[in-house]
């Protein structure tokens, strides 16, 4: 080991059960981080600082300003860079000795095996169900432990799937615990329902820590430990914030890990998008679709003084920005009693951020009105279209 | 309020399931100790099958399909009894004990 590294890693090497052997294990380790976003950034930062020898990073996306509150390796100056290269630059300034292998691509059923096979441990730092099932199946087929993190809103989860056990067997895989994907409309994204940066940070750092413990063999992953599969759940709003839950062993009827060759077949079939309910709808696109009873932002601009503008976003979103004349009724309140929200004698224009919830609200109002329903319109493209086509100084989030 | 005819258990929600239950992450509830017959199931001591039915009838107002699917919870919700996966405890047939803590969490995907 280079002389400087004794100083660099001294304060972790002197830890009980660490020493030079553990540091050399980290240097010889090859860790793959899939996703260089809210979970991947903090995970990569700590893996690099701890001296992991080789780190692969997979991500197809580019650095975007709307991600910088949680994707802490990326910078304002690197907007538009591939995230993988931005993360590589950050890692090299933290610890130039780390060998970073960039994979500027999404993981798919064609590249999963060649990309994953040369690494020892995989971190799932992605943000969507199809990729999560694919990564799990590929890790089962290639016999790699999978350190899986997830976070949204104020909540996070951490689990090691396919964990090697003392018995020689493996712990459950992602499919063992979550055999059926949730319906698509039940899967919120960070863009739609939000996420606090420190929450992805907590989970990403824990993923890095778990990877280090697996490589070195520390704590529950020490060679003399039995290994009990657990799911750690975290919520910034709960008390206590952390709970460690004991989960099932692998299922004998699991299509991936329950029979020899099952996982490989699943990866090769590659039906992950279909498994999770098909392609996710593009909300910006669907909000802009033309339809009966819809008006454009230009018409809203022309008639804004004479119509009643109903904004159906959440109170938090309304607090960020709204038209001064808008009258706020959250969607759920409106659906509960549609007629209570109508002003007599005026046309009503319903709006939201992108033009999807406003369609739901307008439909409910028209159904409740019966005759005279055509006095209710909703605004195509919502406030995003307003900020693009009418008032470029209107804040968009 | 608890006597031999009722049983009190603690409910914990997380991962977004709490949104269906008025955003309360912790609740203590008291239910009949004996579950009435339902479907093909005879009257029996309260079990998780009965708890889920009771919750969907007594605690959920609308959008029940976001919590239940038939007699069980919808895909993507994991149930744990006293910090242990319900699959290790008999799932729907697990017989509730006084003071049990039942956790309902939803799988998360974001990152
Ligand atoms: Zn499995």
Tab-separated table of C-alpha atoms and ligand atoms in Angstrom:
chain	number	residue	atom	x	y	z
A	1	UNK	CA	0.000	0.000	0.000
A	2	UNK	CA	1.390	3.484	-0.850
A	3	UNK	CA	2.888	5.294	2.123
A	4	UNK	CA	0.343	8.118	1.965
A	5	UNK	CA	-2.519	5.645	2.308
A	6	UNK	CA	-1.439	4.676	5.836
A	7	UNK	CA	-2.248	8.245	6.775
A	8	UNK	CA	-5.346	8.509	4.606
A	9	UNK	CA	-7.000	5.375	6.000
A	10	UNK	CA	-5.318	5.302	9.434
A	11	UNK	CA	-8.411	6.315	11.361
A	12	UNK	CA	-10.510	3.529	9.986
A	13	UNK	CA	-7.684	0.970	9.984
A	14	UNK	CA	-7.180	1.303	13.738
A	15	UNK	CA	-10.781	0.260	14.345
A	16	UNK	CA	-11.397	-3.033	16.066
A	17	UNK	CA	-11.577	-5.899	13.533
A	18	UNK	CA	-10.309	-3.618	10.755
A	19	UNK	CA	-6.529	-3.238	10.450
A	20	UNK	CA	-4.510	-3.486	7.268
A	21	UNK	CA	-6.224	-6.675	6.078
A	22	UNK	CA	-9.615	-4.933	5.918
A	23	UNK	CA	-8.144	-1.951	4.083
A	24	UNK	CA	-6.570	-4.272	1.518
A	25	UNK	CA	-9.922	-6.032	1.071
A	26	UNK	CA	-11.508	-2.677	0.291
A	27	UNK	CA	-8.729	-1.866	-2.168
A	28	UNK	CA	-9.199	-5.179	-3.968
A	29	UNK	CA	-12.983	-4.888	-4.010
A	30	UNK	CA	-15.043	-4.096	-7.092
A	31	UNK	CA	-18.376	-2.439	-6.318
A	32	UNK	CA	-21.067	-1.559	-8.863
A	33	UNK	CA	-23.393	1.352	-8.088
A	34	UNK	CA	-26.472	1.400	-10.310
A	35	UNK	CA	-27.953	4.905	-10.330
A	36	UNK	CA	-25.890	8.049	-9.656
A	37	UNK	CA	-28.798	10.004	-8.152
A	38	UNK	CA	-30.016	10.712	-4.631
A	39	UNK	CA	-28.924	7.336	-3.245
A	40	UNK	CA	-25.972	6.753	-5.568
A	41	UNK	CA	-24.212	10.062	-4.872
A	42	UNK	CA	-23.780	9.674	-1.110
A	43	UNK	CA	-23.040	5.965	-1.526
A	44	UNK	CA	-20.317	6.695	-4.091
A	45	UNK	CA	-18.872	9.493	-2.002
A	46	UNK	CA	-18.311	7.270	1.030
A	47	UNK	CA	-17.216	4.196	-0.944
A	48	UNK	CA	-14.586	6.304	-2.694
A	49	UNK	CA	-13.411	7.987	0.487
A	50	UNK	CA	-13.106	4.615	2.248
A	51	UNK	CA	-10.759	3.376	-0.456
A	52	UNK	CA	-12.780	0.914	-2.529
A	53	UNK	CA	-10.358	-0.006	-5.329
A	54	UNK	CA	-12.746	-0.200	-8.273
A	55	UNK	CA	-16.160	1.424	-8.547
A	56	UNK	CA	-18.468	0.997	-11.540
A	57	UNK	CA	-21.270	3.526	-12.041
A	58	UNK	CA	-24.345	2.936	-14.215
A	59	UNK	CA	-26.713	5.777	-15.169
A	60	UNK	CA	-28.127	6.995	-18.486
A	61	UNK	CA	-29.153	10.480	-17.319
A	62	UNK	CA	-27.672	13.940	-17.254
A	63	UNK	CA	-27.221	16.311	-14.331
A	64	UNK	CA	-30.338	18.450	-13.897
A	65	UNK	CA	-30.812	21.380	-11.566
A	66	UNK	CA	-34.005	19.824	-10.117
A	67	UNK	CA	-31.891	16.992	-8.701
A	68	UNK	CA	-29.122	18.998	-7.046
A	69	UNK	CA	-30.887	19.225	-3.675
A	70	UNK	CA	-30.184	15.537	-3.121
A	71	UNK	CA	-27.624	14.401	-5.713
A	72	UNK	CA	-24.746	15.869	-3.814
A	73	UNK	CA	-21.816	14.812	-6.012
A	74	UNK	CA	-23.120	16.860	-8.922
A	75	UNK	CA	-22.646	20.604	-9.129
A	76	UNK	CA	-24.346	23.592	-10.676
A	77	UNK	CA	-21.452	23.939	-13.084
A	78	UNK	CA	-21.827	20.358	-14.334
A	79	UNK	CA	-25.489	20.650	-15.383
A	80	UNK	CA	-25.973	18.740	-18.614
A	81	UNK	CA	-23.035	16.380	-18.013
A	82	UNK	CA	-23.773	12.657	-17.943
A	83	UNK	CA	-24.265	11.906	-14.231
A	84	UNK	CA	-21.763	9.080	-14.483
A	85	UNK	CA	-18.996	11.444	-15.617
A	86	UNK	CA	-19.950	14.108	-13.107
A	87	UNK	CA	-19.783	11.507	-10.321
A	88	UNK	CA	-16.450	10.244	-11.687
A	89	UNK	CA	-15.016	13.772	-11.570
A	90	UNK	CA	-16.227	14.200	-7.980
A	91	UNK	CA	-14.772	10.852	-6.903
A	92	UNK	CA	-11.423	11.620	-8.490
A	93	UNK	CA	-11.146	14.816	-6.526
A	94	UNK	CA	-12.003	12.981	-3.294
A	95	UNK	CA	-9.679	10.039	-3.856
A	96	UNK	CA	-7.670	9.847	-7.078
A	97	UNK	CA	-6.563	6.280	-6.329
A	98	UNK	CA	-10.061	4.907	-6.993
A	99	UNK	CA	-10.470	3.328	-10.395
A	100	UNK	CA	-13.871	4.455	-11.718
A	101	UNK	CA	-15.526	2.561	-14.564
A	102	UNK	CA	-18.271	4.621	-16.237
A	103	UNK	CA	-21.298	2.898	-17.774
A	104	UNK	CA	-23.360	5.656	-19.431
A	105	UNK	CA	-26.415	3.502	-20.035
A	106	UNK	CA	-29.490	2.214	-18.300
A	107	UNK	CA	-29.342	-1.389	-17.196
A	108	UNK	CA	-31.339	-3.684	-19.501
A	109	UNK	CA	-31.705	-7.393	-20.109
A	110	UNK	CA	-28.972	-7.336	-22.773
A	111	UNK	CA	-26.247	-5.578	-20.812
A	112	UNK	CA	-27.123	-6.718	-17.266
A	113	UNK	CA	-24.892	-9.811	-17.248
A	114	UNK	CA	-21.818	-8.311	-18.958
A	115	UNK	CA	-21.993	-5.160	-16.812
A	116	UNK	CA	-22.602	-6.834	-13.440
A	117	UNK	CA	-20.466	-9.950	-13.791
A	118	UNK	CA	-17.059	-8.382	-13.102
A	119	UNK	CA	-18.109	-6.827	-9.770
A	120	UNK	CA	-18.259	-8.374	-6.276
A	121	UNK	CA	-21.173	-6.398	-4.835
A	122	UNK	CA	-24.034	-4.443	-6.399
A	123	UNK	CA	-25.785	-1.379	-4.955
A	124	UNK	CA	-29.291	-0.751	-6.269
A	125	UNK	CA	-29.663	3.026	-6.185
A	126	UNK	CA	-32.294	3.213	-8.925
A	127	UNK	CA	-35.741	4.748	-8.847
A	128	UNK	CA	-38.170	2.442	-10.647
A	129	UNK	CA	-39.697	-1.021	-10.181
A	130	UNK	CA	-38.768	-2.646	-13.539
A	131	UNK	CA	-35.051	-1.941	-13.026
A	132	UNK	CA	-35.240	-3.158	-9.438
A	133	UNK	CA	-36.644	-6.549	-10.508
A	134	UNK	CA	-34.048	-6.815	-13.293
A	135	UNK	CA	-31.125	-6.030	-10.968
A	136	UNK	CA	-32.346	-8.547	-8.413
A	137	UNK	CA	-32.760	-11.337	-10.972
A	138	UNK	CA	-29.343	-10.627	-12.484
A	139	UNK	CA	-27.710	-10.672	-9.042
A	140	UNK	CA	-29.365	-14.012	-8.257
A	141	UNK	CA	-28.181	-15.464	-11.578
A	142	UNK	CA	-24.623	-14.189	-11.040
A	143	UNK	CA	-24.585	-14.938	-7.301
A	144	UNK	CA	-23.847	-11.367	-6.190
A	145	UNK	CA	-25.055	-9.825	-2.925
A	146	UNK	CA	-27.358	-6.870	-3.622
A	147	UNK	CA	-27.477	-3.882	-1.290
A	148	UNK	CA	-30.784	-2.274	-2.128
A	149	UNK	CA	-31.839	1.207	-1.053
A	150	UNK	CA	-34.982	3.208	-1.728
A	151	UNK	CA	-36.266	6.556	-0.538
A	152	UNK	CA	-39.175	8.867	-1.154
A	153	UNK	CA	-40.812	11.722	0.751
A	154	UNK	CA	-39.496	11.379	4.325
A	155	UNK	CA	-39.102	7.566	4.212
A	156	UNK	CA	-36.347	5.149	3.298
A	157	UNK	CA	-35.676	1.407	3.194
A	158	UNK	CA	-32.535	-0.692	3.119
A	159	UNK	CA	-32.174	-4.421	2.530
A	160	UNK	CA	-29.459	-6.847	1.479
A	161	UNK	CA	-30.929	-9.336	-0.967
A	162	UNK	CA	-29.264	-12.593	-1.960
A	163	UNK	CA	-27.187	-12.350	1.209
A	164	UNK	CA	-24.677	-15.213	1.603
A	165	UNK	CA	-25.584	-17.125	4.790
A	166	UNK	CA	-23.405	-19.262	7.002
A	167	UNK	CA	-25.465	-22.276	5.969
A	168	UNK	CA	-24.117	-21.863	2.445
A	169	UNK	CA	-27.561	-20.823	1.270
A	170	UNK	CA	-28.641	-17.307	0.297
A	171	UNK	CA	-31.093	-14.921	1.887
A	172	UNK	CA	-34.268	-13.900	0.047
A	173	UNK	CA	-34.151	-11.994	-3.230
A	174	UNK	CA	-36.194	-8.908	-4.083
A	175	UNK	CA	-38.901	-11.105	-5.640
A	176	UNK	CA	-39.135	-13.256	-2.509
A	177	UNK	CA	-40.092	-10.197	-0.478
A	178	UNK	CA	-42.085	-8.377	-3.173
A	179	UNK	CA	-43.463	-11.147	-5.420
A	180	UNK	CA	-45.989	-8.915	-7.170
A	181	UNK	CA	-45.173	-5.371	-8.285
A	182	UNK	CA	-47.587	-2.709	-7.073
A	183	UNK	CA	-49.953	-1.157	-9.584
A	184	UNK	CA	-48.325	1.691	-11.432
A	185	UNK	CA	-50.657	4.358	-10.077
A	186	UNK	CA	-49.541	3.376	-6.569
A	187	UNK	CA	-45.878	4.050	-7.331
A	188	UNK	CA	-45.077	7.676	-6.619
A	189	UNK	CA	-41.947	9.246	-8.060
A	190	UNK	CA	-39.705	11.818	-6.416
A	191	UNK	CA	-40.850	14.303	-9.049
A	192	UNK	CA	-44.535	13.797	-8.245
A	193	UNK	CA	-44.555	13.376	-4.476
A	194	UNK	CA	-41.186	14.751	-3.408
A	195	UNK	CA	-38.195	13.589	-1.398
A	196	UNK	CA	-35.979	15.206	1.207
A	197	UNK	CA	-32.290	15.150	0.254
A	198	UNK	CA	-31.136	14.076	3.693
A	199	UNK	CA	-33.423	11.028	3.495
A	200	UNK	CA	-31.817	9.717	0.300
A	201	UNK	CA	-28.532	10.697	1.959
A	202	UNK	CA	-29.211	8.557	5.034
A	203	UNK	CA	-30.064	5.510	2.954
A	204	UNK	CA	-27.255	5.994	0.420
A	205	UNK	CA	-24.681	6.282	3.210
A	206	UNK	CA	-26.112	3.151	4.843
A	207	UNK	CA	-25.770	1.332	1.507
A	208	UNK	CA	-22.088	2.284	1.368
A	209	UNK	CA	-21.621	1.229	4.979
A	210	UNK	CA	-23.310	-2.122	4.356
A	211	UNK	CA	-21.113	-2.729	1.307
A	212	UNK	CA	-17.997	-2.002	3.391
A	213	UNK	CA	-19.206	-4.379	6.102
A	214	UNK	CA	-19.917	-7.110	3.561
A	215	UNK	CA	-16.475	-6.732	1.961
A	216	UNK	CA	-14.622	-6.684	5.266
A	217	UNK	CA	-16.923	-9.113	7.093
A	218	UNK	CA	-18.019	-6.871	9.943
A	219	UNK	CA	-20.842	-7.085	12.476
A	220	UNK	CA	-23.775	-9.131	11.200
A	221	UNK	CA	-21.695	-9.995	8.121
A	222	UNK	CA	-18.722	-11.415	10.050
A	223	UNK	CA	-17.813	-14.953	8.944
A	224	UNK	CA	-18.879	-16.476	12.275
A	225	UNK	CA	-22.341	-14.870	12.189
A	226	UNK	CA	-25.386	-16.776	10.998
A	227	UNK	CA	-26.736	-13.849	8.983
A	228	UNK	CA	-30.364	-12.881	9.534
A	229	UNK	CA	-32.106	-11.190	6.604
A	230	UNK	CA	-33.541	-7.893	7.786
A	231	UNK	CA	-35.283	-4.927	6.255
A	232	UNK	CA	-34.335	-1.596	7.772
A	233	UNK	CA	-37.014	1.056	7.547
A	234	UNK	CA	-36.382	4.708	8.234
A	235	UNK	CA	-38.681	7.644	8.539
A	236	UNK	CA	-37.596	11.143	9.377
A	237	UNK	CA	-41.090	11.729	10.803
A	238	UNK	CA	-41.488	8.595	12.926
A	239	UNK	CA	-40.291	7.951	16.438
A	240	UNK	CA	-38.117	5.895	16.557
A	241	UNK	CA	-36.726	6.842	13.155
A	242	UNK	CA	-35.251	3.408	12.462
A	243	UNK	CA	-36.769	-0.064	12.761
A	244	UNK	CA	-35.078	-3.297	11.860
A	245	UNK	CA	-37.541	-5.949	10.718
A	246	UNK	CA	-36.892	-9.654	10.436
A	247	UNK	CA	-37.896	-10.878	6.991
A	248	UNK	CA	-38.736	-14.265	5.497
A	249	UNK	CA	-36.095	-16.691	4.174
A	250	UNK	CA	-35.941	-17.248	0.441
A	251	UNK	CA	-39.110	-18.761	-0.968
A	252	UNK	CA	-38.937	-22.196	-2.491
A	253	UNK	CA	-41.530	-21.133	-5.041
A	254	UNK	CA	-39.696	-17.930	-6.034
A	255	UNK	CA	-39.455	-17.802	-9.829
A	256	UNK	CA	-35.973	-16.251	-9.579
A	257	UNK	CA	-34.128	-17.877	-6.686
A	258	UNK	CA	-36.396	-20.865	-5.984
A	259	UNK	CA	-35.123	-22.980	-8.868
A	260	UNK	CA	-31.838	-23.417	-10.698
A	261	UNK	CA	-31.618	-21.225	-13.785
A	262	UNK	CA	-34.870	-19.375	-13.034
A	263	UNK	CA	-33.289	-15.959	-12.612
A	264	UNK	CA	-31.215	-16.274	-15.785
A	265	UNK	CA	-34.318	-17.140	-17.807
A	266	UNK	CA	-36.174	-14.157	-16.371
A	267	UNK	CA	-33.365	-11.767	-17.294
A	268	UNK	CA	-33.138	-13.207	-20.792
A	269	UNK	CA	-36.899	-12.877	-21.294
A	270	UNK	CA	-36.584	-9.280	-20.200
A	271	UNK	CA	-40.299	-8.670	-19.599
A	272	UNK	CA	-39.752	-6.201	-16.782
A	273	UNK	CA	-41.721	-3.240	-18.067
A	274	UNK	CA	-44.731	-5.475	-18.754
A	275	UNK	CA	-44.373	-7.089	-15.298
A	276	UNK	CA	-44.695	-3.642	-13.734
A	277	UNK	CA	-47.749	-2.574	-15.733
A	278	UNK	CA	-46.249	-1.292	-18.995
A	279	UNK	CA	-44.561	1.961	-19.889
A	280	UNK	CA	-45.155	4.704	-17.390
A	281	UNK	CA	-47.372	7.405	-18.721
A	282	UNK	CA	-45.646	10.676	-19.535
A	283	UNK	CA	-47.567	13.033	-17.266
A	284	UNK	CA	-46.486	16.148	-19.071
A	285	UNK	CA	-47.686	14.622	-22.360
A	286	UNK	CA	-51.037	13.429	-20.989
A	287	UNK	CA	-51.641	16.798	-19.355
A	288	UNK	CA	-51.327	18.464	-22.749
A	289	UNK	CA	-53.709	16.181	-24.622
A	290	UNK	CA	-56.611	17.948	-26.240
A	291	UNK	CA	-60.033	16.961	-24.988
A	292	UNK	CA	-63.588	18.084	-24.576
A	293	UNK	CA	-64.041	20.964	-22.201
A	294	UNK	CA	-60.365	21.894	-22.204
A	295	UNK	CA	-58.987	25.338	-22.899
A	296	UNK	CA	-55.468	26.548	-23.621
A	297	UNK	CA	-53.472	28.901	-21.408
A	298	UNK	CA	-54.033	31.735	-23.917
A	299	UNK	CA	-57.781	31.507	-23.374
A	300	UNK	CA	-57.231	31.511	-19.631
A	301	UNK	CA	-55.103	34.629	-20.040
A	302	UNK	CA	-57.845	36.367	-22.044
A	303	UNK	CA	-60.652	35.486	-19.615
A	304	UNK	CA	-58.881	35.326	-16.260
A	305	UNK	CA	-60.671	38.390	-14.885
A	306	UNK	CA	-64.174	37.120	-15.612
A	307	UNK	CA	-63.938	33.405	-14.819
A	308	UNK	CA	-63.464	31.637	-11.504
A	309	UNK	CA	-60.030	29.952	-11.503
A	310	UNK	CA	-59.888	26.828	-9.309
A	311	UNK	CA	-56.412	25.517	-8.467
A	312	UNK	CA	-56.604	21.865	-7.324
A	313	UNK	CA	-52.972	21.261	-6.309
A	314	UNK	CA	-51.902	20.427	-2.734
A	315	UNK	CA	-51.625	23.271	-0.241
A	316	UNK	CA	-47.842	22.949	-0.327
A	317	UNK	CA	-47.717	23.313	-4.099
A	318	UNK	CA	-50.183	26.201	-3.948
A	319	UNK	CA	-47.880	27.908	-1.430
A	320	UNK	CA	-44.986	27.748	-3.915
A	321	UNK	CA	-46.750	29.710	-6.634
A	322	UNK	CA	-50.241	30.455	-7.898
A	323	UNK	CA	-52.162	32.894	-10.032
A	324	UNK	CA	-53.306	35.806	-7.824
A	325	UNK	CA	-56.972	35.301	-8.702
A	326	UNK	CA	-56.890	31.517	-8.202
A	327	UNK	CA	-59.046	30.027	-5.553
A	328	UNK	CA	-57.514	26.981	-3.900
A	329	UNK	CA	-59.395	23.705	-3.496
A	330	UNK	CA	-57.208	20.571	-3.166
A	331	UNK	CA	-58.337	17.762	-5.466
A	332	UNK	CA	-59.488	15.477	-2.642
A	333	UNK	CA	-61.630	18.210	-1.091
A	334	UNK	CA	-63.159	18.945	-4.456
A	335	UNK	CA	-63.936	15.297	-5.186
A	336	UNK	CA	-65.584	14.994	-1.800
A	337	UNK	CA	-68.186	17.673	-2.567
A	338	UNK	CA	-67.785	19.066	-6.105
A	339	UNK	CA	-70.785	21.406	-6.145
A	340	UNK	CA	-69.694	23.259	-3.002
A	341	UNK	CA	-66.744	24.679	-4.943
A	342	UNK	CA	-68.608	26.392	-7.774
A	343	UNK	CA	-69.197	30.132	-7.825
A	344	UNK	CA	-72.697	30.975	-9.050
A	345	UNK	CA	-73.063	32.672	-12.411
A	346	UNK	CA	-69.448	32.311	-13.463
A	347	UNK	CA	-67.572	29.951	-15.735
A	348	UNK	CA	-65.047	27.837	-13.871
A	349	UNK	CA	-61.540	27.102	-15.160
A	350	UNK	CA	-59.792	24.292	-13.260
A	351	UNK	CA	-56.013	24.073	-13.215
A	352	UNK	CA	-53.114	22.168	-11.705
A	353	UNK	CA	-49.388	21.787	-12.374
A	354	UNK	CA	-49.391	19.740	-15.597
A	355	UNK	CA	-53.057	19.369	-16.569
A	356	UNK	CA	-53.867	15.855	-15.302
A	357	UNK	CA	-55.562	16.361	-11.931
A	358	UNK	CA	-57.486	19.289	-13.428
A	359	UNK	CA	-59.122	16.860	-15.879
A	360	UNK	CA	-60.203	14.620	-13.004
A	361	UNK	CA	-61.586	17.603	-11.112
A	362	UNK	CA	-63.390	19.066	-14.138
A	363	UNK	CA	-64.999	15.708	-14.888
A	364	UNK	CA	-66.275	15.461	-11.302
A	365	UNK	CA	-67.686	18.992	-11.483
A	366	UNK	CA	-69.429	18.321	-14.789
A	367	UNK	CA	-70.882	15.029	-13.549
A	368	UNK	CA	-72.213	16.778	-10.474
A	369	UNK	CA	-73.691	19.641	-12.503
A	370	UNK	CA	-75.484	17.584	-15.135
A	371	UNK	CA	-77.078	20.301	-17.276
A	372	UNK	CA	-74.933	23.399	-17.650
A	373	UNK	CA	-71.841	21.276	-17.331
A	374	UNK	CA	-70.133	23.123	-20.158
A	375	UNK	CA	-69.469	26.126	-17.894
A	376	UNK	CA	-66.620	24.012	-16.428
A	377	UNK	CA	-63.348	23.924	-18.364
A	378	UNK	CA	-59.874	22.785	-17.470
A	379	UNK	CA	-56.551	24.161	-18.579
A	380	UNK	CA	-54.382	22.142	-20.973
A	381	UNK	CA	-50.792	21.770	-19.727
A	382	UNK	CA	-51.548	23.512	-16.400
A	383	UNK	CA	-49.198	25.994	-14.783
A	384	UNK	CA	-46.213	24.536	-16.599
A	385	UNK	CA	-47.763	25.584	-19.912
A	386	UNK	CA	-48.652	28.965	-18.368
A	387	UNK	CA	-45.018	29.508	-17.382
A	388	UNK	CA	-43.838	28.611	-20.875
A	389	UNK	CA	-46.413	30.315	-23.063
A	390	UNK	CA	-47.829	33.224	-21.097
A	391	UNK	CA	-45.624	34.346	-18.229
A	392	UNK	CA	-42.002	33.266	-18.327
A	393	UNK	CA	-41.388	34.903	-14.962
A	394	UNK	CA	-43.883	32.530	-13.306
A	395	UNK	CA	-41.947	30.123	-11.031
A	396	UNK	CA	-41.956	26.471	-12.078
A	397	UNK	CA	-40.864	23.631	-9.813
B	1	UNK	CA	-62.118	-0.492	27.227
B	2	UNK	CA	-60.435	-3.857	26.926
B	3	UNK	CA	-62.102	-6.920	28.423
B	4	UNK	CA	-62.228	-10.589	27.396
B	5	UNK	CA	-64.524	-9.685	24.532
B	6	UNK	CA	-62.088	-7.273	22.919
B	7	UNK	CA	-58.415	-7.149	22.103
B	8	UNK	CA	-56.201	-4.076	21.747
B	9	UNK	CA	-53.402	-4.008	19.204
B	10	UNK	CA	-51.073	-1.304	17.972
B	11	UNK	CA	-50.966	-0.421	14.299
B	12	UNK	CA	-47.951	1.216	12.660
B	13	UNK	CA	-47.968	2.558	9.101
B	14	UNK	CA	-45.046	3.566	6.917
B	15	UNK	CA	-43.738	3.996	3.413
B	16	UNK	CA	-46.866	5.894	2.350
B	17	UNK	CA	-49.522	3.537	3.767
B	18	UNK	CA	-50.139	6.124	6.502
B	19	UNK	CA	-51.627	8.438	3.858
B	20	UNK	CA	-54.624	6.063	3.681
B	21	UNK	CA	-55.066	6.286	7.455
B	22	UNK	CA	-55.319	10.066	7.963
B	23	UNK	CA	-51.508	10.357	8.044
B	24	UNK	CA	-51.385	8.803	11.507
B	25	UNK	CA	-48.331	6.583	11.721
B	26	UNK	CA	-49.328	4.983	15.022
B	27	UNK	CA	-52.744	3.974	16.228
B	28	UNK	CA	-54.030	1.817	19.004
B	29	UNK	CA	-57.234	-0.011	18.168
B	30	UNK	CA	-59.616	-2.265	20.042
B	31	UNK	CA	-61.442	-4.945	18.090
B	32	UNK	CA	-63.674	-7.908	18.994
B	33	UNK	CA	-61.575	-10.778	20.335
B	34	UNK	CA	-63.725	-13.192	18.386
B	35	UNK	CA	-63.966	-12.717	14.632
B	36	UNK	CA	-67.441	-13.314	13.206
B	37	UNK	CA	-67.779	-15.877	10.432
B	38	UNK	CA	-67.013	-14.412	7.026
B	39	UNK	CA	-66.954	-16.068	3.616
B	40	UNK	CA	-65.655	-19.589	4.054
B	41	UNK	CA	-64.140	-18.763	7.437
B	42	UNK	CA	-66.050	-19.727	10.576
B	43	UNK	CA	-66.118	-17.611	13.701
B	44	UNK	CA	-62.671	-17.802	15.331
B	45	UNK	CA	-60.305	-15.833	17.595
B	46	UNK	CA	-59.311	-12.576	15.873
B	47	UNK	CA	-56.564	-13.145	13.327
B	48	UNK	CA	-54.805	-10.984	10.747
B	49	UNK	CA	-57.464	-11.880	8.141
B	50	UNK	CA	-60.062	-10.360	10.429
B	51	UNK	CA	-57.883	-7.381	11.328
B	52	UNK	CA	-57.463	-6.456	7.648
B	53	UNK	CA	-61.208	-6.766	7.064
B	54	UNK	CA	-61.936	-4.739	10.197
B	55	UNK	CA	-59.467	-2.026	9.154
B	56	UNK	CA	-60.934	-1.758	5.684
B	57	UNK	CA	-64.437	-1.425	7.107
B	58	UNK	CA	-63.747	0.748	10.134
B	59	UNK	CA	-60.685	2.855	9.357
B	60	UNK	CA	-60.773	3.374	5.605
B	61	UNK	CA	-63.306	5.718	4.145
B	62	UNK	CA	-62.606	5.558	0.438
B	63	UNK	CA	-60.068	4.103	-1.984
B	64	UNK	CA	-60.062	0.739	-0.155
B	65	UNK	CA	-58.311	-0.800	-3.171
B	66	UNK	CA	-55.152	1.078	-2.189
B	67	UNK	CA	-54.993	-1.106	0.919
B	68	UNK	CA	-56.846	-4.357	0.385
B	69	UNK	CA	-56.962	-6.901	-2.404
B	70	UNK	CA	-59.558	-9.596	-1.670
B	71	UNK	CA	-59.009	-10.725	1.910
B	72	UNK	CA	-55.358	-9.691	2.028
B	73	UNK	CA	-53.331	-6.502	1.541
B	74	UNK	CA	-52.582	-5.257	-1.965
B	75	UNK	CA	-49.271	-6.128	-3.670
B	76	UNK	CA	-46.462	-3.885	-2.480
B	77	UNK	CA	-47.594	-3.793	1.163
B	78	UNK	CA	-45.640	-5.876	3.651
B	79	UNK	CA	-47.145	-6.882	7.002
B	80	UNK	CA	-45.008	-7.455	10.068
B	81	UNK	CA	-46.078	-8.669	13.490
B	82	UNK	CA	-43.866	-7.548	16.359
B	83	UNK	CA	-41.088	-6.674	13.897
B	84	UNK	CA	-41.248	-10.033	12.112
B	85	UNK	CA	-42.439	-10.702	8.563
B	86	UNK	CA	-45.955	-12.128	8.796
B	87	UNK	CA	-44.951	-14.920	6.452
B	88	UNK	CA	-42.936	-16.354	9.352
B	89	UNK	CA	-46.002	-16.109	11.596
B	90	UNK	CA	-48.708	-17.782	9.543
B	91	UNK	CA	-49.814	-14.768	7.483
B	92	UNK	CA	-53.602	-14.283	7.469
B	93	UNK	CA	-54.082	-17.097	9.986
B	94	UNK	CA	-51.865	-15.523	12.645
B	95	UNK	CA	-53.946	-15.237	15.808
B	96	UNK	CA	-53.641	-11.772	17.346
B	97	UNK	CA	-52.362	-11.516	20.901
B	98	UNK	CA	-53.063	-8.696	23.332
B	99	UNK	CA	-50.568	-5.848	22.768
B	100	UNK	CA	-49.318	-7.072	19.391
B	101	UNK	CA	-47.814	-4.465	17.148
B	102	UNK	CA	-48.718	-4.863	13.486
B	103	UNK	CA	-46.691	-2.866	10.941
B	104	UNK	CA	-47.951	-2.156	7.430
B	105	UNK	CA	-45.333	-0.732	5.092
B	106	UNK	CA	-45.348	-0.095	1.419
B	107	UNK	CA	-42.429	-0.875	-0.833
B	108	UNK	CA	-40.510	2.242	-1.917
B	109	UNK	CA	-38.947	2.741	-5.335
B	110	UNK	CA	-37.584	6.246	-5.453
B	111	UNK	CA	-33.984	7.224	-5.289
C	1	LIG	ZN1	-36.349	-15.085	-4.617
